[in-house]
Every structure is written in C-alpha cells, then in structure tokens.
C-alpha cells in the first residue's frame, strides 16, 4: 500500500465550478498535511497546510482533514483555467518523522474555459 | 517564504560523468532537503542536509552516488555521480523556513538528462 494515494486524473471541471481533490494516507500517526500545486515544468508551490481535523479556508481554497478516516481533501471554488496544474498531497509526522514530507503522485486538474 | 536559487536549471550530461547542483537560500535555514522527481512521478526524498554534520540519506540512496555538502546555513550542493540514463530526473532543493510546522519551499529545480 502506498503511503499517500491520490487519483492521478485528469480531473476535468468547467470554469467556475468546484474542483474536489482527494488524498488518503496510510500512517495513522501523521500530523501535518499539505497541498502543493505544480505547473508543468515548474517546482511545487505550497498552497495549503492543515494540522487538525476540520476545514481550513484560504481564499478560493479549502482544505479538509479527517484523521479518523485518514483522508485529506482540497476544494477549489470558482475554478479558473489558471488553476490547471498537478496538485500534490504531502504528509509528514508519524513514522516518517517530522520535516520529512511523503508526497502522493498528484492529481492533474484541467479547468476548461 | 524565501528566495531559493538553484543552478543549473537544466543540463544534458554523458553517461559516467558527474554533475553538481547548487542551492542558495537568501536566509539562514537549519535543514535543507534534496528531492528527485522522475518523469511522471512524484517527489522522492534523497537526503536531508544538515549544516555541520553528515547528510542523512533515505533508503535506496547512498553517499557515494549522491554526495552532499552543506558548508553553511544558506548553501548546499548535491552531486549526481557516475550518471546513467536512469538518473534523468528533476532534482529539487527544498528548505524548511518555518521549522515549527514543517512547511517546505522548493527551489526552481534542475532538469537533468543523461545520454
């Protein structure tokens, strides 16, 4: 079982819609959770972090964490074509230790005008 | 965040040669990390570079193949030694700016192609 799993996509949504990206992780002791956005040919960019159960909102982005289900998600409201990118879920803490991020393989998001 | 400069941005190398990648940060950081991203894959941690001590390598990565230097709190190098086509990848330097909550920020990456 992979430590961090994501659907590779592509996830296609029309402009203005809500994009929902999901991630599951295997290490129940994980403490910190991150979403990175990676445009093609570019390095990952941190867009959200979440550390406790529930929702965390930042502009059009909402991260949701459910530690009991070992599930973290990212919602993008009012999706724009500029949001088209690969979104990487990353997890740290637990058995991997702090400051060692384990990344999922990413979900490719396509937002059509 | 911080400004993380990485060079070279890309290189094409011959089999059997070595390439050293440099990472410079505009502020002092305790920990620097080197990741590899193979084509179509996610990021895999190669090693953690600590100032004043030996780098800590992850399973599957060894110092002879990926020697790392960390001479001060703003600079690190990763060398890819005796390269083969399987080393073709993007190599990324990252730093932990806010130590308390493990947020990592990445350099622009080095695209390496080995012929």
Coordinates of N, CA and C in Angstrom, one line a residue:
Chain A
X1 N 0.8 -1.2 0.0 CA 0.0 0.0 0.0 C 0.9 1.2 0.0
X2 N 0.6 2.2 -0.9 CA 1.3 3.4 -1.0 C 1.0 4.2 0.2
X3 N 2.0 5.0 0.7 CA 1.8 5.8 1.9 C 0.9 6.9 1.7
X4 N 0.9 7.6 0.5 CA 0.0 8.7 0.2 C -0.6 8.4 -1.2
X5 N -1.9 8.3 -1.2 CA -2.5 7.9 -2.5 C -3.4 9.0 -3.0
X6 N -3.3 9.3 -4.3 CA -4.2 10.2 -5.0 C -4.6 9.6 -6.3
X7 N -5.7 10.0 -6.8 CA -6.2 9.7 -8.1 C -5.4 10.5 -9.1
X8 N -4.8 9.9 -10.1 CA -3.9 10.7 -11.0 C -4.7 11.6 -11.9
X9 N -6.0 11.3 -12.1 CA -6.7 12.1 -13.0 C -6.5 11.8 -14.5
X10 N -6.7 12.8 -15.4 CA -7.1 14.1 -15.1 C -8.5 14.4 -14.6
X11 N -8.6 15.3 -13.7 CA -9.9 15.8 -13.2 C -10.3 17.0 -14.0
X12 N -11.4 16.9 -14.8 CA -11.8 18.0 -15.7 C -13.0 18.7 -15.1
X13 N -12.9 20.0 -15.0 CA -14.1 20.8 -14.5 C -14.2 22.0 -15.3
X14 N -15.4 22.5 -15.5 CA -15.6 23.8 -16.2 C -15.2 25.0 -15.4
X15 N -14.9 26.0 -16.0 CA -14.6 27.3 -15.3 C -15.8 27.7 -14.4
X16 N -15.4 28.1 -13.2 CA -16.5 28.5 -12.3 C -17.0 27.4 -11.4
X17 N -16.7 26.2 -11.7 CA -17.1 25.0 -10.9 C -16.2 24.8 -9.7
X18 N -16.6 23.9 -8.8 CA -15.8 23.5 -7.7 C -15.0 22.2 -8.0
X19 N -13.7 22.3 -7.8 CA -12.9 21.1 -8.1 C -12.6 20.5 -6.7
X20 N -12.8 19.2 -6.6 CA -12.5 18.4 -5.4 C -11.4 17.4 -5.6
X21 N -10.4 17.6 -4.8 CA -9.2 16.7 -5.0 C -9.1 15.9 -3.6
X22 N -8.8 14.7 -3.8 CA -8.8 13.8 -2.6 C -7.4 13.1 -2.4
X23 N -7.2 12.8 -1.2 CA -5.9 12.1 -0.8 C -6.1 11.2 0.4
X24 N -5.6 10.0 0.4 CA -5.6 9.2 1.6 C -4.2 8.8 2.0
X25 N -4.0 8.6 3.2 CA -2.6 8.3 3.7 C -2.7 7.1 4.6
X26 N -1.6 6.4 4.8 CA -1.6 5.1 5.5 C -1.1 5.2 6.9
X27 N -0.2 6.2 7.2 CA 0.4 6.3 8.5 C -0.6 7.1 9.5
X28 N -1.2 6.3 10.4 CA -2.2 6.9 11.3 C -1.6 8.0 12.2
X29 N -0.3 7.9 12.4 CA 0.4 8.9 13.3 C 0.8 10.2 12.6
X30 N 0.4 10.3 11.3 CA 0.8 11.6 10.6 C 0.1 12.8 11.3
X31 N 0.9 13.8 11.3 CA 0.5 15.0 12.0 C 0.2 16.2 11.1
X32 N 0.9 16.3 10.0 CA 0.8 17.6 9.2 C 0.6 17.2 7.8
X33 N -0.3 18.1 7.1 CA -0.8 17.7 5.8 C -0.7 19.0 4.9
X34 N -0.3 18.8 3.7 CA 0.0 19.9 2.8 C -0.5 19.6 1.4
X35 N -0.9 20.7 0.8 CA -1.3 20.6 -0.6 C -0.3 21.5 -1.4
X36 N 0.3 21.0 -2.4 CA 1.2 21.7 -3.3 C 0.6 21.7 -4.7
X37 N 0.8 22.8 -5.4 CA 0.4 23.0 -6.8 C 1.7 23.0 -7.6
X38 N 1.7 22.2 -8.7 CA 2.9 22.1 -9.6 C 2.4 22.3 -11.0
X39 N 2.8 23.4 -11.6 CA 2.6 23.7 -13.0 C 3.6 22.9 -13.8
X40 N 3.3 22.5 -15.0 CA 4.1 21.7 -15.9 C 5.5 22.4 -16.0
X41 N 6.6 21.7 -15.7 CA 7.9 22.2 -15.9 C 8.3 23.1 -14.7
X42 N 7.5 23.3 -13.7 CA 7.8 24.1 -12.6 C 8.0 23.3 -11.3
X43 N 8.5 24.0 -10.3 CA 8.6 23.3 -9.0 C 7.3 23.4 -8.2
X44 N 7.1 22.5 -7.2 CA 5.9 22.6 -6.4 C 5.8 23.9 -5.6
X45 N 4.6 24.4 -5.4 CA 4.3 25.6 -4.7 C 3.3 25.3 -3.6
X46 N 3.7 25.6 -2.3 CA 2.8 25.3 -1.2 C 1.6 26.2 -1.3
X47 N 0.4 25.6 -1.3 CA -0.9 26.4 -1.3 C -1.7 26.3 0.0
X48 N -1.6 25.1 0.7 CA -2.4 25.0 1.9 C -1.7 24.0 2.8
X49 N -1.8 24.3 4.1 CA -1.4 23.4 5.1 C -2.5 23.2 6.1
X50 N -2.6 22.0 6.7 CA -3.7 21.7 7.7 C -3.1 20.8 8.7
X51 N -3.5 21.0 10.0 CA -2.9 20.2 11.1 C -3.9 19.5 12.0
X52 N -5.2 20.0 11.9 CA -6.2 19.5 12.8 C -7.4 19.2 12.0
X53 N -8.2 18.3 12.6 CA -9.5 17.9 11.9 C -10.4 19.1 11.6
X54 N -11.0 19.0 10.5 CA -12.0 20.0 10.1 C -11.6 20.7 8.8
X55 N -12.1 21.9 8.6 CA -11.9 22.6 7.4 C -11.0 23.8 7.7
X56 N -10.2 24.2 6.7 CA -9.4 25.4 6.7 C -9.5 26.1 5.4
X57 N -9.9 27.3 5.4 CA -10.2 28.1 4.2 C -9.1 29.2 4.0
X58 N -8.8 29.3 2.7 CA -7.8 30.4 2.4 C -8.2 30.8 1.0
X59 N -9.0 31.9 0.9 CA -9.4 32.4 -0.4 C -10.3 31.4 -1.1
X60 N -10.0 31.0 -2.3 CA -10.8 30.0 -3.0 C -10.5 28.6 -2.6
X61 N -9.5 28.4 -1.8 CA -9.1 27.0 -1.4 C -9.6 26.7 0.0
X62 N -10.1 25.4 0.1 CA -10.5 24.9 1.4 C -9.8 23.5 1.5
X63 N -9.1 23.3 2.6 CA -8.5 22.0 2.9 C -9.4 21.4 4.0
X64 N -9.6 20.1 3.8 CA -10.4 19.3 4.8 C -9.6 18.1 5.3
X65 N -9.6 17.9 6.6 CA -8.9 16.8 7.2 C -9.8 16.0 8.0
X66 N -9.7 14.7 7.9 CA -10.4 13.7 8.7 C -9.4 12.6 9.1
X67 N -8.8 12.8 10.3 CA -7.7 11.9 10.7 C -8.3 10.5 11.0
X68 N -9.5 10.4 11.4 CA -10.1 9.1 11.7 C -10.2 8.2 10.4
X69 N -10.5 8.9 9.3 CA -10.6 8.2 8.0 C -9.3 8.3 7.3
X70 N -8.3 9.0 7.8 CA -7.0 9.1 7.1 C -7.2 9.7 5.7
X71 N -7.9 10.8 5.7 CA -8.4 11.4 4.4 C -8.2 12.9 4.5
X72 N -7.6 13.5 3.4 CA -7.5 14.9 3.3 C -7.9 15.3 1.9
X73 N -8.6 16.4 1.8 CA -9.1 16.9 0.5 C -8.8 18.4 0.3
X74 N -8.9 18.8 -0.9 CA -8.7 20.2 -1.3 C -9.9 20.5 -2.2
X75 N -10.6 21.6 -1.8 CA -11.6 22.1 -2.7 C -11.2 23.4 -3.2
X76 N -11.4 23.6 -4.5 CA -11.1 24.8 -5.2 C -12.4 25.4 -5.7
X77 N -12.8 26.5 -5.2 CA -14.1 27.1 -5.6 C -13.8 28.0 -6.8
X78 N -14.9 28.3 -7.6 CA -14.8 29.2 -8.7 C -13.5 28.9 -9.5
X79 N -13.3 27.6 -9.9 CA -12.1 27.2 -10.6 C -11.9 28.1 -11.9
X80 N -10.6 28.3 -12.1 CA -10.1 29.2 -13.2 C -9.2 28.3 -14.1
X81 N -9.1 28.6 -15.3 CA -8.2 27.9 -16.2 C -6.7 28.0 -15.6
X82 N -6.4 29.1 -14.9 CA -5.1 29.2 -14.4 C -4.8 28.2 -13.2
X83 N -5.9 27.5 -12.7 CA -5.8 26.5 -11.7 C -5.4 25.2 -12.3
X84 N -5.3 25.1 -13.6 CA -4.9 23.8 -14.3 C -3.5 23.5 -13.9
X85 N -3.3 22.4 -13.2 CA -2.0 22.1 -12.7 C -2.1 20.7 -12.1
X86 N -1.0 20.2 -11.6 CA -1.0 19.0 -10.8 C -0.9 19.3 -9.4
X87 N -1.8 18.7 -8.6 CA -1.9 19.0 -7.2 C -1.3 17.8 -6.4
X88 N -0.3 18.1 -5.6 CA 0.3 17.1 -4.8 C -0.1 17.2 -3.4
X89 N -0.5 16.1 -2.8 CA -0.8 15.9 -1.4 C 0.5 15.4 -0.7
X90 N 0.8 16.0 0.4 CA 2.1 15.6 1.2 C 1.7 15.5 2.7
X91 N 2.4 14.6 3.3 CA 2.1 14.2 4.7 C 3.4 14.1 5.4
X92 N 3.4 14.5 6.7 CA 4.6 14.3 7.5 C 4.2 14.0 8.9
X93 N 5.2 13.6 9.7 CA 5.0 13.2 11.1 C 4.8 11.7 11.1
X94 N 4.4 11.2 12.2 CA 4.2 9.8 12.3 C 5.5 9.0 12.2
X95 N 5.4 7.9 11.5 CA 6.6 7.0 11.4 C 7.7 7.6 10.5
X96 N 7.3 8.5 9.6 CA 8.3 9.1 8.7 C 9.1 10.2 9.4
X97 N 8.6 10.6 10.6 CA 9.3 11.7 11.3 C 8.9 13.0 10.8
X98 N 9.1 14.0 11.6 CA 8.8 15.4 11.2 C 9.8 15.9 10.2
X99 N 9.3 16.8 9.4 CA 10.1 17.5 8.4 C 10.5 16.6 7.3
X100 N 9.9 15.4 7.2 CA 10.1 14.5 6.0 C 8.8 14.4 5.4
X101 N 8.6 15.1 4.3 CA 7.3 15.0 3.6 C 7.3 13.8 2.7
X102 N 6.2 13.1 2.7 CA 5.9 12.0 1.8 C 4.9 12.5 0.9
X103 N 5.1 12.4 -0.4 CA 4.2 13.0 -1.4 C 3.4 11.9 -2.1
X104 N 2.2 12.3 -2.5 CA 1.5 11.4 -3.4 C 1.9 11.7 -4.8
X105 N 1.4 10.9 -5.7 CA 1.8 11.1 -7.1 C 1.1 12.2 -7.8
X106 N 0.1 12.8 -7.1 CA -0.5 14.0 -7.7 C -1.8 13.8 -8.5
X107 N -2.7 14.7 -8.5 CA -3.8 14.7 -9.4 C -3.8 15.9 -10.3
X108 N -3.9 15.5 -11.6 CA -3.9 16.6 -12.6 C -5.3 17.2 -12.8
X109 N -5.3 18.5 -12.6 CA -6.6 19.2 -12.8 C -6.6 20.0 -14.1
X110 N -7.7 19.9 -14.8 CA -7.9 20.6 -16.0 C -9.1 21.4 -15.9
X111 N -9.0 22.8 -16.0 CA -10.2 23.7 -15.9 C -10.4 24.2 -17.3
X112 N -11.5 23.9 -17.9 CA -11.8 24.4 -19.2 C -12.6 25.7 -19.2
X113 N -12.3 26.6 -20.1 CA -13.0 27.9 -20.2 C -14.4 27.7 -20.6
Chain B
X1 N 7.9 33.2 2.9 CA 8.7 32.3 2.1 C 10.1 32.8 2.0
X2 N 10.9 32.2 1.1 CA 12.3 32.7 0.9 C 12.6 32.5 -0.6
X3 N 13.7 33.2 -1.0 CA 14.2 33.0 -2.3 C 15.2 31.9 -2.4
X4 N 14.9 30.9 -3.1 CA 15.7 29.7 -3.2 C 16.2 29.6 -4.6
X5 N 17.5 29.8 -4.8 CA 18.1 29.8 -6.2 C 18.8 28.4 -6.4
X6 N 18.5 27.8 -7.5 CA 19.1 26.5 -7.8 C 19.7 26.6 -9.2
X7 N 20.9 26.0 -9.3 CA 21.5 26.0 -10.6 C 22.4 24.8 -10.8
X8 N 22.6 24.3 -12.0 CA 22.0 24.8 -13.2 C 20.5 24.5 -13.3
X9 N 19.8 25.2 -14.1 CA 18.3 24.9 -14.3 C 18.1 23.6 -15.1
X10 N 19.0 23.4 -16.0 CA 19.0 22.1 -16.8 C 20.3 21.8 -17.3
X11 N 20.5 20.5 -17.6 CA 21.8 20.1 -18.2 C 21.6 18.8 -18.9
X12 N 22.4 18.6 -19.9 CA 22.4 17.3 -20.6 C 23.8 16.8 -20.4
X13 N 23.9 15.6 -19.9 CA 25.2 15.0 -19.5 C 25.4 13.6 -20.1
X14 N 26.7 13.3 -20.2 CA 27.1 12.0 -20.8 C 27.1 10.9 -19.6
X15 N 26.8 9.8 -20.0 CA 26.9 8.6 -19.1 C 28.3 8.6 -18.5
X16 N 28.3 8.3 -17.2 CA 29.6 8.1 -16.5 C 30.2 9.4 -15.9
X17 N 29.6 10.5 -16.2 CA 30.1 11.8 -15.7 C 29.3 12.2 -14.4
X18 N 29.7 13.3 -13.8 CA 29.1 13.8 -12.6 C 28.6 15.2 -12.8
X19 N 27.6 15.5 -12.1 CA 27.0 16.9 -12.1 C 26.8 17.4 -10.7
X20 N 27.2 18.6 -10.4 CA 27.0 19.2 -9.1 C 25.9 20.3 -9.2
X21 N 24.9 20.1 -8.4 CA 23.8 21.1 -8.4 C 23.9 21.9 -7.1
X22 N 23.7 23.2 -7.3 CA 23.9 24.2 -6.2 C 22.5 24.7 -5.8
X23 N 22.4 25.0 -4.5 CA 21.2 25.5 -3.9 C 21.6 26.6 -2.9
X24 N 21.1 27.8 -3.2 CA 21.4 29.0 -2.4 C 20.1 29.6 -1.9
X25 N 20.0 29.9 -0.5 CA 18.9 30.4 0.1 C 19.2 31.8 0.6
X26 N 18.2 32.7 0.5 CA 18.5 34.1 0.9 C 18.4 34.4 2.4
X27 N 18.2 33.3 3.2 CA 18.1 33.4 4.6 C 18.7 32.1 5.2
X28 N 19.1 32.2 6.5 CA 19.6 31.0 7.1 C 18.5 30.0 7.5
X29 N 18.8 28.8 7.1 CA 17.8 27.7 7.4 C 18.6 26.6 8.0
X30 N 17.9 25.9 8.9 CA 18.6 24.7 9.6 C 18.7 23.5 8.7
X31 N 17.6 23.2 8.1 CA 17.5 22.0 7.3 C 17.3 22.2 5.8
X32 N 18.0 21.6 5.0 CA 17.8 21.6 3.6 C 17.6 20.2 3.1
X33 N 16.7 20.0 2.1 CA 16.3 18.7 1.6 C 16.5 18.6 0.1
X34 N 17.0 17.5 -0.3 CA 17.1 17.2 -1.8 C 16.1 16.1 -2.2
X35 N 15.3 16.5 -3.2 CA 14.3 15.6 -3.7 C 14.6 15.3 -5.2
X36 N 14.1 14.1 -5.6 CA 14.1 13.8 -7.0 C 12.7 13.5 -7.5
X37 N 12.4 14.0 -8.7 CA 11.1 13.8 -9.3 C 11.4 13.2 -10.7
X38 N 11.2 11.9 -10.8 CA 11.4 11.2 -12.1 C 10.1 11.5 -13.0
X39 N 10.3 11.4 -14.3 CA 9.2 11.7 -15.2 C 7.9 11.0 -14.9
X40 N 6.9 11.8 -14.7 CA 5.6 11.3 -14.4 C 5.4 10.8 -13.0
X41 N 6.4 11.0 -12.2 CA 6.3 10.5 -10.8 C 6.2 11.7 -9.8
X42 N 6.0 11.3 -8.6 CA 6.0 12.3 -7.5 C 7.4 12.5 -7.0
X43 N 7.5 13.3 -5.9 CA 8.8 13.6 -5.3 C 9.2 12.6 -4.4
X44 N 10.5 12.2 -4.5 CA 11.1 11.3 -3.5 C 12.3 11.9 -2.8
X45 N 12.3 11.9 -1.5 CA 13.4 12.5 -0.7 C 14.7 11.7 -0.9
X46 N 15.7 12.4 -1.3 CA 17.0 11.7 -1.4 C 17.7 11.8 -0.1
X47 N 17.9 13.0 0.5 CA 18.6 13.1 1.7 C 18.3 14.5 2.4
X48 N 18.6 14.5 3.6 CA 18.5 15.8 4.4 C 19.9 16.3 4.7
X49 N 20.1 17.5 4.4 CA 21.4 18.1 4.5 C 21.4 19.1 5.7
X50 N 22.2 18.7 6.7 CA 22.3 19.5 8.0 C 23.7 20.2 8.0
X51 N 23.7 21.4 8.4 CA 24.9 22.1 8.5 C 25.8 21.6 9.6
X52 N 27.0 21.3 9.3 CA 27.9 20.8 10.4 C 27.9 19.3 10.6
X53 N 27.1 18.6 9.9 CA 27.1 17.1 10.1 C 26.9 16.4 8.8
X54 N 27.0 15.1 8.8 CA 26.8 14.4 7.6 C 25.4 14.4 7.1
X55 N 25.1 14.3 5.9 CA 23.8 14.3 5.4 C 23.2 12.9 5.7
X56 N 21.9 13.0 5.9 CA 21.1 11.7 6.2 C 20.4 11.3 5.0
X57 N 20.7 10.1 4.5 CA 20.2 9.5 3.3 C 19.0 8.6 3.5
X58 N 18.1 8.7 2.6 CA 16.9 7.8 2.6 C 17.2 6.5 2.0
X59 N 16.4 5.5 2.3 CA 16.6 4.2 1.8 C 16.6 4.2 0.3
X60 N 17.6 3.5 -0.3 CA 17.8 3.5 -1.7 C 18.7 4.5 -2.3
X61 N 19.2 5.4 -1.4 CA 20.1 6.5 -1.9 C 21.4 6.4 -1.0
X62 N 22.6 6.5 -1.6 CA 23.8 6.3 -0.9 C 24.7 7.5 -1.2
X63 N 25.6 7.7 -0.2 CA 26.5 8.9 -0.3 C 27.5 8.8 -1.5
X64 N 27.9 7.6 -1.9 CA 28.8 7.5 -3.0 C 28.2 8.0 -4.3
X65 N 26.9 7.8 -4.4 CA 26.2 8.2 -5.6 C 25.7 9.6 -5.6
X66 N 25.3 10.1 -4.4 CA 24.7 11.4 -4.2 C 25.4 12.1 -3.1
X67 N 26.7 12.4 -3.2 CA 27.4 13.2 -2.2 C 26.8 14.6 -2.0
X68 N 26.7 15.0 -0.8 CA 26.0 16.3 -0.5 C 27.0 17.1 0.4
X69 N 27.0 18.4 0.2 CA 27.8 19.3 1.0 C 26.8 20.3 1.6
X70 N 27.1 20.8 2.8 CA 26.4 21.8 3.5 C 27.3 22.7 4.3
X71 N 28.1 23.6 3.6 CA 29.1 24.3 4.3 C 28.6 25.4 5.2
X72 N 27.4 25.9 5.0 CA 26.9 26.9 5.9 C 25.3 26.8 5.9
X73 N 24.7 27.8 6.5 CA 23.3 27.8 6.7 C 22.5 28.3 5.5
X74 N 23.1 28.7 4.5 CA 22.4 29.2 3.3 C 22.7 28.5 2.0
X75 N 23.6 27.4 2.0 CA 24.0 26.8 0.8 C 24.2 25.3 0.9
X76 N 23.9 24.6 -0.1 CA 24.1 23.2 -0.2 C 24.4 22.8 -1.6
X77 N 25.1 21.7 -1.8 CA 25.2 21.1 -3.2 C 24.9 19.6 -3.1
X78 N 24.4 19.2 -4.2 CA 24.1 17.7 -4.4 C 24.9 17.3 -5.7
X79 N 25.7 16.3 -5.6 CA 26.3 15.8 -6.8 C 25.7 14.5 -7.2
X80 N 25.4 14.3 -8.5 CA 25.0 13.1 -9.0 C 26.2 12.5 -9.7
X81 N 26.7 11.4 -9.2 CA 27.9 10.8 -9.6 C 27.7 9.6 -10.6
X82 N 28.7 9.5 -11.5 CA 28.7 8.3 -12.4 C 27.4 8.1 -13.0
X83 N 26.9 9.1 -13.6 CA 25.5 9.1 -14.1 C 25.2 8.0 -15.1
X84 N 24.0 7.6 -15.1 CA 23.4 6.7 -16.1 C 22.1 7.3 -16.5
X85 N 21.5 6.8 -17.6 CA 20.2 7.3 -18.1 C 19.1 7.3 -17.0
X86 N 19.2 6.3 -16.1 CA 18.2 6.2 -15.1 C 18.2 7.4 -14.1
X87 N 19.3 8.2 -14.1 CA 19.4 9.3 -13.3 C 18.7 10.6 -13.9
X88 N 18.2 10.4 -15.1 CA 17.5 11.5 -15.7 C 16.2 11.8 -14.9
X89 N 16.2 13.1 -14.4 CA 15.1 13.4 -13.5 C 15.2 14.9 -13.2
X90 N 14.2 15.4 -12.5 CA 14.3 16.7 -11.9 C 14.8 16.6 -10.5
X91 N 15.8 17.4 -10.2 CA 16.3 17.4 -8.8 C 15.9 18.7 -8.1
X92 N 15.4 18.6 -7.0 CA 14.8 19.8 -6.3 C 15.4 20.0 -4.9
X93 N 15.8 21.2 -4.7 CA 16.3 21.6 -3.3 C 15.1 22.2 -2.6
X94 N 14.9 21.9 -1.3 CA 13.9 22.5 -0.6 C 14.3 22.8 0.8
X95 N 13.7 23.8 1.4 CA 14.1 24.3 2.7 C 12.8 24.4 3.6
X96 N 13.1 24.2 4.9 CA 12.0 24.4 5.9 C 12.2 25.7 6.5
X97 N 11.4 26.7 6.1 CA 11.5 28.1 6.5 C 11.0 28.2 7.9
X98 N 9.8 27.6 8.1 CA 9.1 27.8 9.4 C 9.3 26.5 10.2
X99 N 10.3 26.3 10.9 CA 10.6 25.0 11.5 C 9.5 24.4 12.3
X100 N 8.7 25.2 12.9 CA 7.7 24.6 13.8 C 6.6 23.8 13.1
X101 N 6.4 24.0 11.8 CA 5.2 23.3 11.2 C 5.6 22.7 9.9
X102 N 6.9 22.5 9.7 CA 7.3 21.6 8.5 C 6.9 22.1 7.2
X103 N 6.7 23.4 7.0 CA 6.4 23.8 5.6 C 7.6 23.8 4.8
X104 N 7.6 23.2 3.6 CA 8.7 23.2 2.7 C 8.5 24.1 1.5
X105 N 9.6 24.8 1.2 CA 9.5 25.6 0.0 C 10.6 25.1 -0.9
X106 N 10.4 25.1 -2.2 CA 11.2 24.5 -3.2 C 12.0 25.5 -4.1
X107 N 13.2 25.1 -4.5 CA 13.9 25.8 -5.5 C 13.2 25.5 -6.8
X108 N 13.8 26.1 -7.9 CA 13.2 26.0 -9.2 C 13.5 24.7 -9.9
X109 N 14.4 23.9 -9.3 CA 14.7 22.6 -9.9 C 15.8 22.6 -10.9
X110 N 16.4 21.4 -11.1 CA 17.4 21.1 -12.1 C 16.9 20.0 -12.9
X111 N 16.6 20.2 -14.2 CA 16.2 19.2 -15.1 C 17.5 18.5 -15.7
X112 N 17.7 17.3 -15.3 CA 18.9 16.5 -15.8 C 18.5 15.5 -16.8
X113 N 19.2 15.5 -17.9 CA 19.1 14.4 -18.9 C 20.4 13.8 -19.1
X114 N 20.5 12.4 -19.0 CA 21.7 11.7 -19.2 C 21.6 10.8 -20.4
X115 N 22.6 11.0 -21.3 CA 22.6 10.3 -22.6 C 23.4 9.1 -22.5

